[in-house]
């Protein structure tokens, strides 16, 4: 059984969720720009609810909505929201992204998503984990199409994807008028290959701000940049 994950201001139970707390989610939640304080945020494919909880800690957003299709993950997300200091601002919908996009009339000024992106051909025996991990549960085309309908005209969309999918993702997003404004490429160590791309998008075309983030100097010796990004959350940073 997975133990709860303790952050500085909240605790995340994860025993009912296929996708456990990982570096990708924490990075995305800490990296997402909120200089223009959002009023309403949406976390697509919430899992444990970690991204919404991080946004609640970082922002004054009055509406922090999350969306989760898997029933057990949805129930755990609700439990984590209710146990947090910001339960009055957090709400999780148990719904499919397509039906949610059709039915909801509100739009959001910040949308965040840590999508499933294992599109390899194999599946495991664990259907719940496959749903959380495999891209066919939420294809990138489907994701960006929904975001383009749910995002305010001057809103921001932030996501984390495999670096090898970066060009494809940007091309799919540009087809629905979402343009990259900022990209941070993530390496585990200085000499390892780039694994992830953190991407900020909007309907506004601009020069793309591109940089790199290295997580560790050596095993468990974290870089100053990574510590500065995550120290408000991790207990030991």
PDB file of C-alpha atoms in Angstrom:
ATOM      1  CA  UNK A   1       0.000   0.000   0.000  1.00  0.00           C
ATOM      2  CA  UNK A   2       1.367   3.432  -0.962  1.00  0.00           C
ATOM      3  CA  UNK A   3       2.062   5.751   1.926  1.00  0.00           C
ATOM      4  CA  UNK A   4       0.695   9.306   1.935  1.00  0.00           C
ATOM      5  CA  UNK A   5       3.061  11.920   0.514  1.00  0.00           C
ATOM      6  CA  UNK A   6       3.666  14.782   2.937  1.00  0.00           C
ATOM      7  CA  UNK A   7       4.274  18.267   1.588  1.00  0.00           C
ATOM      8  CA  UNK A   8       4.908  21.408   3.662  1.00  0.00           C
ATOM      9  CA  UNK A   9       1.306  22.627   3.640  1.00  0.00           C
ATOM     10  CA  UNK A  10      -0.738  19.565   2.657  1.00  0.00           C
ATOM     11  CA  UNK A  11      -0.768  15.762   2.527  1.00  0.00           C
ATOM     12  CA  UNK A  12      -1.629  13.630  -0.496  1.00  0.00           C
ATOM     13  CA  UNK A  13      -3.039  10.138  -0.072  1.00  0.00           C
ATOM     14  CA  UNK A  14      -2.287   8.041  -3.161  1.00  0.00           C
ATOM     15  CA  UNK A  15      -3.115   4.399  -2.403  1.00  0.00           C
ATOM     16  CA  UNK A  16      -6.199   4.443  -4.709  1.00  0.00           C
ATOM     17  CA  UNK A  17      -4.447   6.191  -7.617  1.00  0.00           C
ATOM     18  CA  UNK A  18      -2.649   4.407 -10.426  1.00  0.00           C
ATOM     19  CA  UNK A  19      -0.277   7.320 -10.904  1.00  0.00           C
ATOM     20  CA  UNK A  20       1.650   8.121  -7.745  1.00  0.00           C
ATOM     21  CA  UNK A  21       3.284  11.440  -6.872  1.00  0.00           C
ATOM     22  CA  UNK A  22       6.238  11.928  -9.211  1.00  0.00           C
ATOM     23  CA  UNK A  23       8.751  14.555 -10.258  1.00  0.00           C
ATOM     24  CA  UNK A  24       6.757  15.516 -13.388  1.00  0.00           C
ATOM     25  CA  UNK A  25       3.693  16.609 -11.448  1.00  0.00           C
ATOM     26  CA  UNK A  26       5.574  18.519  -8.770  1.00  0.00           C
ATOM     27  CA  UNK A  27       7.729  20.224 -11.417  1.00  0.00           C
ATOM     28  CA  UNK A  28       4.680  21.290 -13.420  1.00  0.00           C
ATOM     29  CA  UNK A  29       2.800  22.559 -10.359  1.00  0.00           C
ATOM     30  CA  UNK A  30       5.808  24.609  -9.211  1.00  0.00           C
ATOM     31  CA  UNK A  31       6.881  25.811 -12.695  1.00  0.00           C
ATOM     32  CA  UNK A  32       3.504  27.056 -13.935  1.00  0.00           C
ATOM     33  CA  UNK A  33       3.514  30.850 -14.155  1.00  0.00           C
ATOM     34  CA  UNK A  34       0.939  32.621 -11.983  1.00  0.00           C
ATOM     35  CA  UNK A  35       2.254  36.193 -12.116  1.00  0.00           C
ATOM     36  CA  UNK A  36      -1.106  37.117 -13.622  1.00  0.00           C
ATOM     37  CA  UNK A  37      -3.141  35.729 -10.714  1.00  0.00           C
ATOM     38  CA  UNK A  38      -5.811  33.379 -12.101  1.00  0.00           C
ATOM     39  CA  UNK A  39      -9.434  33.527 -10.953  1.00  0.00           C
ATOM     40  CA  UNK A  40     -10.433  30.085 -12.265  1.00  0.00           C
ATOM     41  CA  UNK A  41      -8.115  27.107 -12.891  1.00  0.00           C
ATOM     42  CA  UNK A  42      -8.710  23.630 -14.302  1.00  0.00           C
ATOM     43  CA  UNK A  43      -6.572  20.518 -13.779  1.00  0.00           C
ATOM     44  CA  UNK A  44      -7.295  17.933 -16.501  1.00  0.00           C
ATOM     45  CA  UNK A  45      -6.705  14.314 -15.397  1.00  0.00           C
ATOM     46  CA  UNK A  46      -6.190  15.235 -11.766  1.00  0.00           C
ATOM     47  CA  UNK A  47      -5.189  11.867 -10.268  1.00  0.00           C
ATOM     48  CA  UNK A  48      -4.386  12.560  -6.610  1.00  0.00           C
ATOM     49  CA  UNK A  49      -5.193  16.254  -7.073  1.00  0.00           C
ATOM     50  CA  UNK A  50      -1.551  17.287  -6.551  1.00  0.00           C
ATOM     51  CA  UNK A  51      -1.543  20.019  -9.242  1.00  0.00           C
ATOM     52  CA  UNK A  52      -4.712  21.679  -7.952  1.00  0.00           C
ATOM     53  CA  UNK A  53      -3.386  21.548  -4.384  1.00  0.00           C
ATOM     54  CA  UNK A  54      -0.149  23.205  -5.485  1.00  0.00           C
ATOM     55  CA  UNK A  55      -2.090  25.909  -7.358  1.00  0.00           C
ATOM     56  CA  UNK A  56      -4.254  26.457  -4.254  1.00  0.00           C
ATOM     57  CA  UNK A  57      -1.099  26.979  -2.187  1.00  0.00           C
ATOM     58  CA  UNK A  58       0.502  29.290  -4.764  1.00  0.00           C
ATOM     59  CA  UNK A  59      -2.449  31.402  -5.911  1.00  0.00           C
ATOM     60  CA  UNK A  60      -5.561  33.230  -4.798  1.00  0.00           C
ATOM     61  CA  UNK A  61      -7.699  31.532  -7.473  1.00  0.00           C
ATOM     62  CA  UNK A  62     -11.267  31.369  -6.211  1.00  0.00           C
ATOM     63  CA  UNK A  63     -12.287  28.501  -8.503  1.00  0.00           C
ATOM     64  CA  UNK A  64      -9.910  25.518  -8.631  1.00  0.00           C
ATOM     65  CA  UNK A  65     -11.588  22.741 -10.602  1.00  0.00           C
ATOM     66  CA  UNK A  66     -10.191  19.293 -11.327  1.00  0.00           C
ATOM     67  CA  UNK A  67     -11.348  16.579 -13.704  1.00  0.00           C
ATOM     68  CA  UNK A  68     -10.770  12.842 -13.199  1.00  0.00           C
ATOM     69  CA  UNK A  69     -12.320   9.946 -15.134  1.00  0.00           C
ATOM     70  CA  UNK A  70     -11.122   7.016 -12.973  1.00  0.00           C
ATOM     71  CA  UNK A  71     -13.568   6.433 -10.105  1.00  0.00           C
ATOM     72  CA  UNK A  72     -11.072   5.445  -7.425  1.00  0.00           C
ATOM     73  CA  UNK A  73      -8.703   8.280  -8.305  1.00  0.00           C
ATOM     74  CA  UNK A  74     -11.646  10.707  -8.324  1.00  0.00           C
ATOM     75  CA  UNK A  75     -12.693   9.613  -4.813  1.00  0.00           C
ATOM     76  CA  UNK A  76      -9.136   9.965  -3.552  1.00  0.00           C
ATOM     77  CA  UNK A  77      -8.791  13.394  -5.166  1.00  0.00           C
ATOM     78  CA  UNK A  78     -11.960  14.556  -3.369  1.00  0.00           C
ATOM     79  CA  UNK A  79     -10.597  13.145  -0.084  1.00  0.00           C
ATOM     80  CA  UNK A  80      -7.292  15.003  -0.558  1.00  0.00           C
ATOM     81  CA  UNK A  81      -9.127  18.235  -1.387  1.00  0.00           C
ATOM     82  CA  UNK A  82     -11.372  17.971   1.674  1.00  0.00           C
ATOM     83  CA  UNK A  83      -8.402  17.360   3.972  1.00  0.00           C
ATOM     84  CA  UNK A  84      -6.472  20.390   2.674  1.00  0.00           C
ATOM     85  CA  UNK A  85      -6.479  23.962   4.026  1.00  0.00           C
ATOM     86  CA  UNK A  86      -8.169  25.145   0.786  1.00  0.00           C
ATOM     87  CA  UNK A  87     -11.144  22.766   0.625  1.00  0.00           C
ATOM     88  CA  UNK A  88     -13.568  25.648   0.032  1.00  0.00           C
ATOM     89  CA  UNK A  89     -11.822  26.515  -3.269  1.00  0.00           C
ATOM     90  CA  UNK A  90     -11.232  23.008  -4.625  1.00  0.00           C
ATOM     91  CA  UNK A  91     -13.731  20.912  -6.575  1.00  0.00           C
ATOM     92  CA  UNK A  92     -13.314  17.685  -8.558  1.00  0.00           C
ATOM     93  CA  UNK A  93     -15.606  16.520 -11.371  1.00  0.00           C
ATOM     94  CA  UNK A  94     -15.916  12.794 -12.106  1.00  0.00           C
ATOM     95  CA  UNK A  95     -16.191  13.017 -15.883  1.00  0.00           C
ATOM     96  CA  UNK A  96     -14.677  12.327 -19.258  1.00  0.00           C
ATOM     97  CA  UNK A  97     -12.882  15.301 -20.838  1.00  0.00           C
ATOM     98  CA  UNK A  98     -15.037  15.255 -23.989  1.00  0.00           C
ATOM     99  CA  UNK A  99     -18.349  15.323 -22.105  1.00  0.00           C
ATOM    100  CA  UNK A 100     -17.045  17.915 -19.654  1.00  0.00           C
ATOM    101  CA  UNK A 101     -15.961  20.159 -22.556  1.00  0.00           C
ATOM    102  CA  UNK A 102     -19.392  19.829 -24.177  1.00  0.00           C
ATOM    103  CA  UNK A 103     -21.370  20.530 -21.019  1.00  0.00           C
ATOM    104  CA  UNK A 104     -19.411  23.175 -19.105  1.00  0.00           C
ATOM    105  CA  UNK A 105     -20.165  26.767 -19.970  1.00  0.00           C
ATOM    106  CA  UNK A 106     -17.421  28.355 -17.895  1.00  0.00           C
ATOM    107  CA  UNK A 107     -13.968  29.097 -19.237  1.00  0.00           C
ATOM    108  CA  UNK A 108     -10.706  29.104 -17.313  1.00  0.00           C
ATOM    109  CA  UNK A 109      -7.818  31.534 -17.277  1.00  0.00           C
ATOM    110  CA  UNK A 110      -5.348  28.771 -16.347  1.00  0.00           C
ATOM    111  CA  UNK A 111      -5.498  25.128 -17.457  1.00  0.00           C
ATOM    112  CA  UNK A 112      -2.895  22.642 -16.303  1.00  0.00           C
ATOM    113  CA  UNK A 113      -2.393  19.004 -17.317  1.00  0.00           C
ATOM    114  CA  UNK A 114       0.103  16.223 -16.639  1.00  0.00           C
ATOM    115  CA  UNK A 115      -1.210  13.945 -19.400  1.00  0.00           C
ATOM    116  CA  UNK A 116      -0.748  10.181 -19.780  1.00  0.00           C
ATOM    117  CA  UNK A 117       1.969   9.711 -22.356  1.00  0.00           C
ATOM    118  CA  UNK A 118       3.128   6.127 -22.566  1.00  0.00           C
ATOM    119  CA  UNK A 119       2.037   5.434 -26.122  1.00  0.00           C
ATOM    120  CA  UNK A 120       4.161   2.285 -26.493  1.00  0.00           C
ATOM    121  CA  UNK A 121       2.387  -0.789 -27.790  1.00  0.00           C
ATOM    122  CA  UNK A 122       2.404  -2.840 -24.616  1.00  0.00           C
ATOM    123  CA  UNK A 123      -0.190  -2.769 -21.856  1.00  0.00           C
ATOM    124  CA  UNK A 124       0.011  -4.245 -18.371  1.00  0.00           C
ATOM    125  CA  UNK A 125      -2.569  -6.369 -16.581  1.00  0.00           C
ATOM    126  CA  UNK A 126      -3.538  -3.336 -14.479  1.00  0.00           C
ATOM    127  CA  UNK A 127      -6.309  -1.531 -16.377  1.00  0.00           C
ATOM    128  CA  UNK A 128      -6.409   1.396 -13.939  1.00  0.00           C
ATOM    129  CA  UNK A 129      -2.679   2.016 -14.302  1.00  0.00           C
ATOM    130  CA  UNK A 130      -2.912   1.704 -18.092  1.00  0.00           C
ATOM    131  CA  UNK A 131      -5.692   4.290 -18.162  1.00  0.00           C
ATOM    132  CA  UNK A 132      -3.504   6.714 -16.233  1.00  0.00           C
ATOM    133  CA  UNK A 133      -0.301   5.979 -18.146  1.00  0.00           C
ATOM    134  CA  UNK A 134      -1.275   5.480 -21.770  1.00  0.00           C
ATOM    135  CA  UNK A 135      -1.793   8.261 -24.233  1.00  0.00           C
ATOM    136  CA  UNK A 136      -4.737   6.575 -25.949  1.00  0.00           C
ATOM    137  CA  UNK A 137      -6.804   7.353 -22.827  1.00  0.00           C
ATOM    138  CA  UNK A 138      -6.314  11.052 -23.622  1.00  0.00           C
ATOM    139  CA  UNK A 139      -4.666  11.574 -27.025  1.00  0.00           C
ATOM    140  CA  UNK A 140      -2.811  14.856 -27.427  1.00  0.00           C
ATOM    141  CA  UNK A 141      -5.191  15.867 -30.260  1.00  0.00           C
ATOM    142  CA  UNK A 142      -8.163  15.413 -27.920  1.00  0.00           C
ATOM    143  CA  UNK A 143      -6.410  17.311 -25.118  1.00  0.00           C
ATOM    144  CA  UNK A 144      -5.469  20.418 -27.126  1.00  0.00           C
ATOM    145  CA  UNK A 145      -8.884  20.536 -28.843  1.00  0.00           C
ATOM    146  CA  UNK A 146     -10.606  20.569 -25.444  1.00  0.00           C
ATOM    147  CA  UNK A 147      -8.179  23.114 -24.004  1.00  0.00           C
ATOM    148  CA  UNK A 148      -8.824  25.458 -26.941  1.00  0.00           C
ATOM    149  CA  UNK A 149     -12.547  25.401 -26.074  1.00  0.00           C
ATOM    150  CA  UNK A 150     -12.158  25.693 -22.283  1.00  0.00           C
ATOM    151  CA  UNK A 151      -9.444  28.378 -22.183  1.00  0.00           C
ATOM    152  CA  UNK A 152     -10.240  32.087 -21.961  1.00  0.00           C
ATOM    153  CA  UNK A 153      -9.012  34.251 -24.820  1.00  0.00           C
ATOM    154  CA  UNK A 154      -6.198  35.653 -22.668  1.00  0.00           C
ATOM    155  CA  UNK A 155      -5.704  32.426 -20.674  1.00  0.00           C
ATOM    156  CA  UNK A 156      -2.670  30.167 -20.221  1.00  0.00           C
ATOM    157  CA  UNK A 157      -2.251  26.409 -20.662  1.00  0.00           C
ATOM    158  CA  UNK A 158       0.674  24.557 -19.040  1.00  0.00           C
ATOM    159  CA  UNK A 159       1.674  20.930 -19.504  1.00  0.00           C
ATOM    160  CA  UNK A 160       4.573  18.472 -19.224  1.00  0.00           C
ATOM    161  CA  UNK A 161       5.316  15.956 -21.982  1.00  0.00           C
ATOM    162  CA  UNK A 162       8.205  13.739 -23.142  1.00  0.00           C
ATOM    163  CA  UNK A 163      10.825  15.847 -24.951  1.00  0.00           C
ATOM    164  CA  UNK A 164      10.631  13.508 -27.961  1.00  0.00           C
ATOM    165  CA  UNK A 165       6.937  14.494 -28.364  1.00  0.00           C
ATOM    166  CA  UNK A 166       7.587  18.252 -28.185  1.00  0.00           C
ATOM    167  CA  UNK A 167       7.452  19.100 -31.911  1.00  0.00           C
ATOM    168  CA  UNK A 168       4.407  16.902 -32.510  1.00  0.00           C
ATOM    169  CA  UNK A 169       2.560  18.422 -29.555  1.00  0.00           C
ATOM    170  CA  UNK A 170       3.311  22.000 -30.653  1.00  0.00           C
ATOM    171  CA  UNK A 171       2.105  21.195 -34.186  1.00  0.00           C
ATOM    172  CA  UNK A 172      -1.165  19.711 -32.860  1.00  0.00           C
ATOM    173  CA  UNK A 173      -1.696  22.700 -30.573  1.00  0.00           C
ATOM    174  CA  UNK A 174      -1.011  25.248 -33.320  1.00  0.00           C
ATOM    175  CA  UNK A 175      -3.802  23.639 -35.374  1.00  0.00           C
ATOM    176  CA  UNK A 176      -6.231  24.914 -32.695  1.00  0.00           C
ATOM    177  CA  UNK A 177      -4.417  28.288 -32.383  1.00  0.00           C
ATOM    178  CA  UNK A 178      -2.481  27.472 -29.203  1.00  0.00           C
ATOM    179  CA  UNK A 179       1.062  28.829 -29.421  1.00  0.00           C
ATOM    180  CA  UNK A 180       4.067  28.041 -27.194  1.00  0.00           C
ATOM    181  CA  UNK A 181       5.312  31.031 -25.182  1.00  0.00           C
ATOM    182  CA  UNK A 182       7.741  29.312 -22.832  1.00  0.00           C
ATOM    183  CA  UNK A 183       9.516  25.922 -22.853  1.00  0.00           C
ATOM    184  CA  UNK A 184      11.738  24.469 -20.129  1.00  0.00           C
ATOM    185  CA  UNK A 185      13.538  21.253 -21.106  1.00  0.00           C
ATOM    186  CA  UNK A 186      14.361  18.996 -18.183  1.00  0.00           C
ATOM    187  CA  UNK A 187      17.426  16.773 -17.685  1.00  0.00           C
ATOM    188  CA  UNK A 188      17.990  14.430 -14.747  1.00  0.00           C
ATOM    189  CA  UNK A 189      21.683  15.388 -14.561  1.00  0.00           C
ATOM    190  CA  UNK A 190      23.998  17.578 -16.614  1.00  0.00           C
ATOM    191  CA  UNK A 191      25.165  14.677 -18.754  1.00  0.00           C
ATOM    192  CA  UNK A 192      21.853  12.855 -19.181  1.00  0.00           C
ATOM    193  CA  UNK A 193      19.604  13.396 -22.167  1.00  0.00           C
ATOM    194  CA  UNK A 194      16.623  15.750 -22.078  1.00  0.00           C
ATOM    195  CA  UNK A 195      13.641  13.753 -20.813  1.00  0.00           C
ATOM    196  CA  UNK A 196      10.756  16.210 -20.442  1.00  0.00           C
ATOM    197  CA  UNK A 197       9.444  19.468 -21.840  1.00  0.00           C
ATOM    198  CA  UNK A 198       7.446  21.855 -19.663  1.00  0.00           C
ATOM    199  CA  UNK A 199       5.389  23.970 -22.066  1.00  0.00           C
ATOM    200  CA  UNK A 200       3.360  27.126 -21.504  1.00  0.00           C
ATOM    201  CA  UNK A 201       0.899  28.009 -24.270  1.00  0.00           C
ATOM    202  CA  UNK A 202      -1.703  30.638 -25.071  1.00  0.00           C
ATOM    203  CA  UNK A 203      -3.632  32.037 -28.030  1.00  0.00           C
ATOM    204  CA  UNK A 204      -0.984  34.776 -28.192  1.00  0.00           C
ATOM    205  CA  UNK A 205       1.964  34.403 -30.539  1.00  0.00           C
ATOM    206  CA  UNK A 206       5.252  35.560 -29.045  1.00  0.00           C
ATOM    207  CA  UNK A 207       8.969  34.879 -29.090  1.00  0.00           C
ATOM    208  CA  UNK A 208       9.411  31.543 -27.292  1.00  0.00           C
ATOM    209  CA  UNK A 209      11.406  31.722 -24.075  1.00  0.00           C
ATOM    210  CA  UNK A 210      13.441  28.477 -23.988  1.00  0.00           C
ATOM    211  CA  UNK A 211      15.642  27.263 -21.149  1.00  0.00           C
ATOM    212  CA  UNK A 212      16.837  24.094 -19.421  1.00  0.00           C
ATOM    213  CA  UNK A 213      16.434  22.725 -15.917  1.00  0.00           C
ATOM    214  CA  UNK A 214      18.782  20.102 -14.454  1.00  0.00           C
ATOM    215  CA  UNK A 215      17.387  18.246 -11.439  1.00  0.00           C
ATOM    216  CA  UNK A 216      20.468  16.699  -9.776  1.00  0.00           C
ATOM    217  CA  UNK A 217      24.216  17.283  -9.698  1.00  0.00           C
ATOM    218  CA  UNK A 218      24.666  13.704  -8.429  1.00  0.00           C
ATOM    219  CA  UNK A 219      22.219  11.260  -6.837  1.00  0.00           C
ATOM    220  CA  UNK A 220      20.120  13.124  -4.223  1.00  0.00           C
ATOM    221  CA  UNK A 221      22.322  16.223  -4.582  1.00  0.00           C
ATOM    222  CA  UNK A 222      19.791  18.595  -6.118  1.00  0.00           C
ATOM    223  CA  UNK A 223      20.707  21.638  -8.181  1.00  0.00           C
ATOM    224  CA  UNK A 224      20.093  25.120  -6.805  1.00  0.00           C
ATOM    225  CA  UNK A 225      17.536  25.762  -9.584  1.00  0.00           C
ATOM    226  CA  UNK A 226      15.521  22.652  -8.722  1.00  0.00           C
ATOM    227  CA  UNK A 227      15.611  23.445  -4.985  1.00  0.00           C
ATOM    228  CA  UNK A 228      14.478  27.033  -5.601  1.00  0.00           C
ATOM    229  CA  UNK A 229      11.604  25.796  -7.760  1.00  0.00           C
ATOM    230  CA  UNK A 230      10.299  23.138  -5.350  1.00  0.00           C
ATOM    231  CA  UNK A 231      11.343  24.307  -1.851  1.00  0.00           C
ATOM    232  CA  UNK A 232       7.870  25.700  -1.005  1.00  0.00           C
ATOM    233  CA  UNK A 233       6.512  22.154  -1.314  1.00  0.00           C
ATOM    234  CA  UNK A 234       8.997  19.401  -0.486  1.00  0.00           C
ATOM    235  CA  UNK A 235       9.585  18.879   3.243  1.00  0.00           C
ATOM    236  CA  UNK A 236      13.331  18.329   2.865  1.00  0.00           C
ATOM    237  CA  UNK A 237      14.168  21.122   0.423  1.00  0.00           C
TER     238      UNK A 237
END
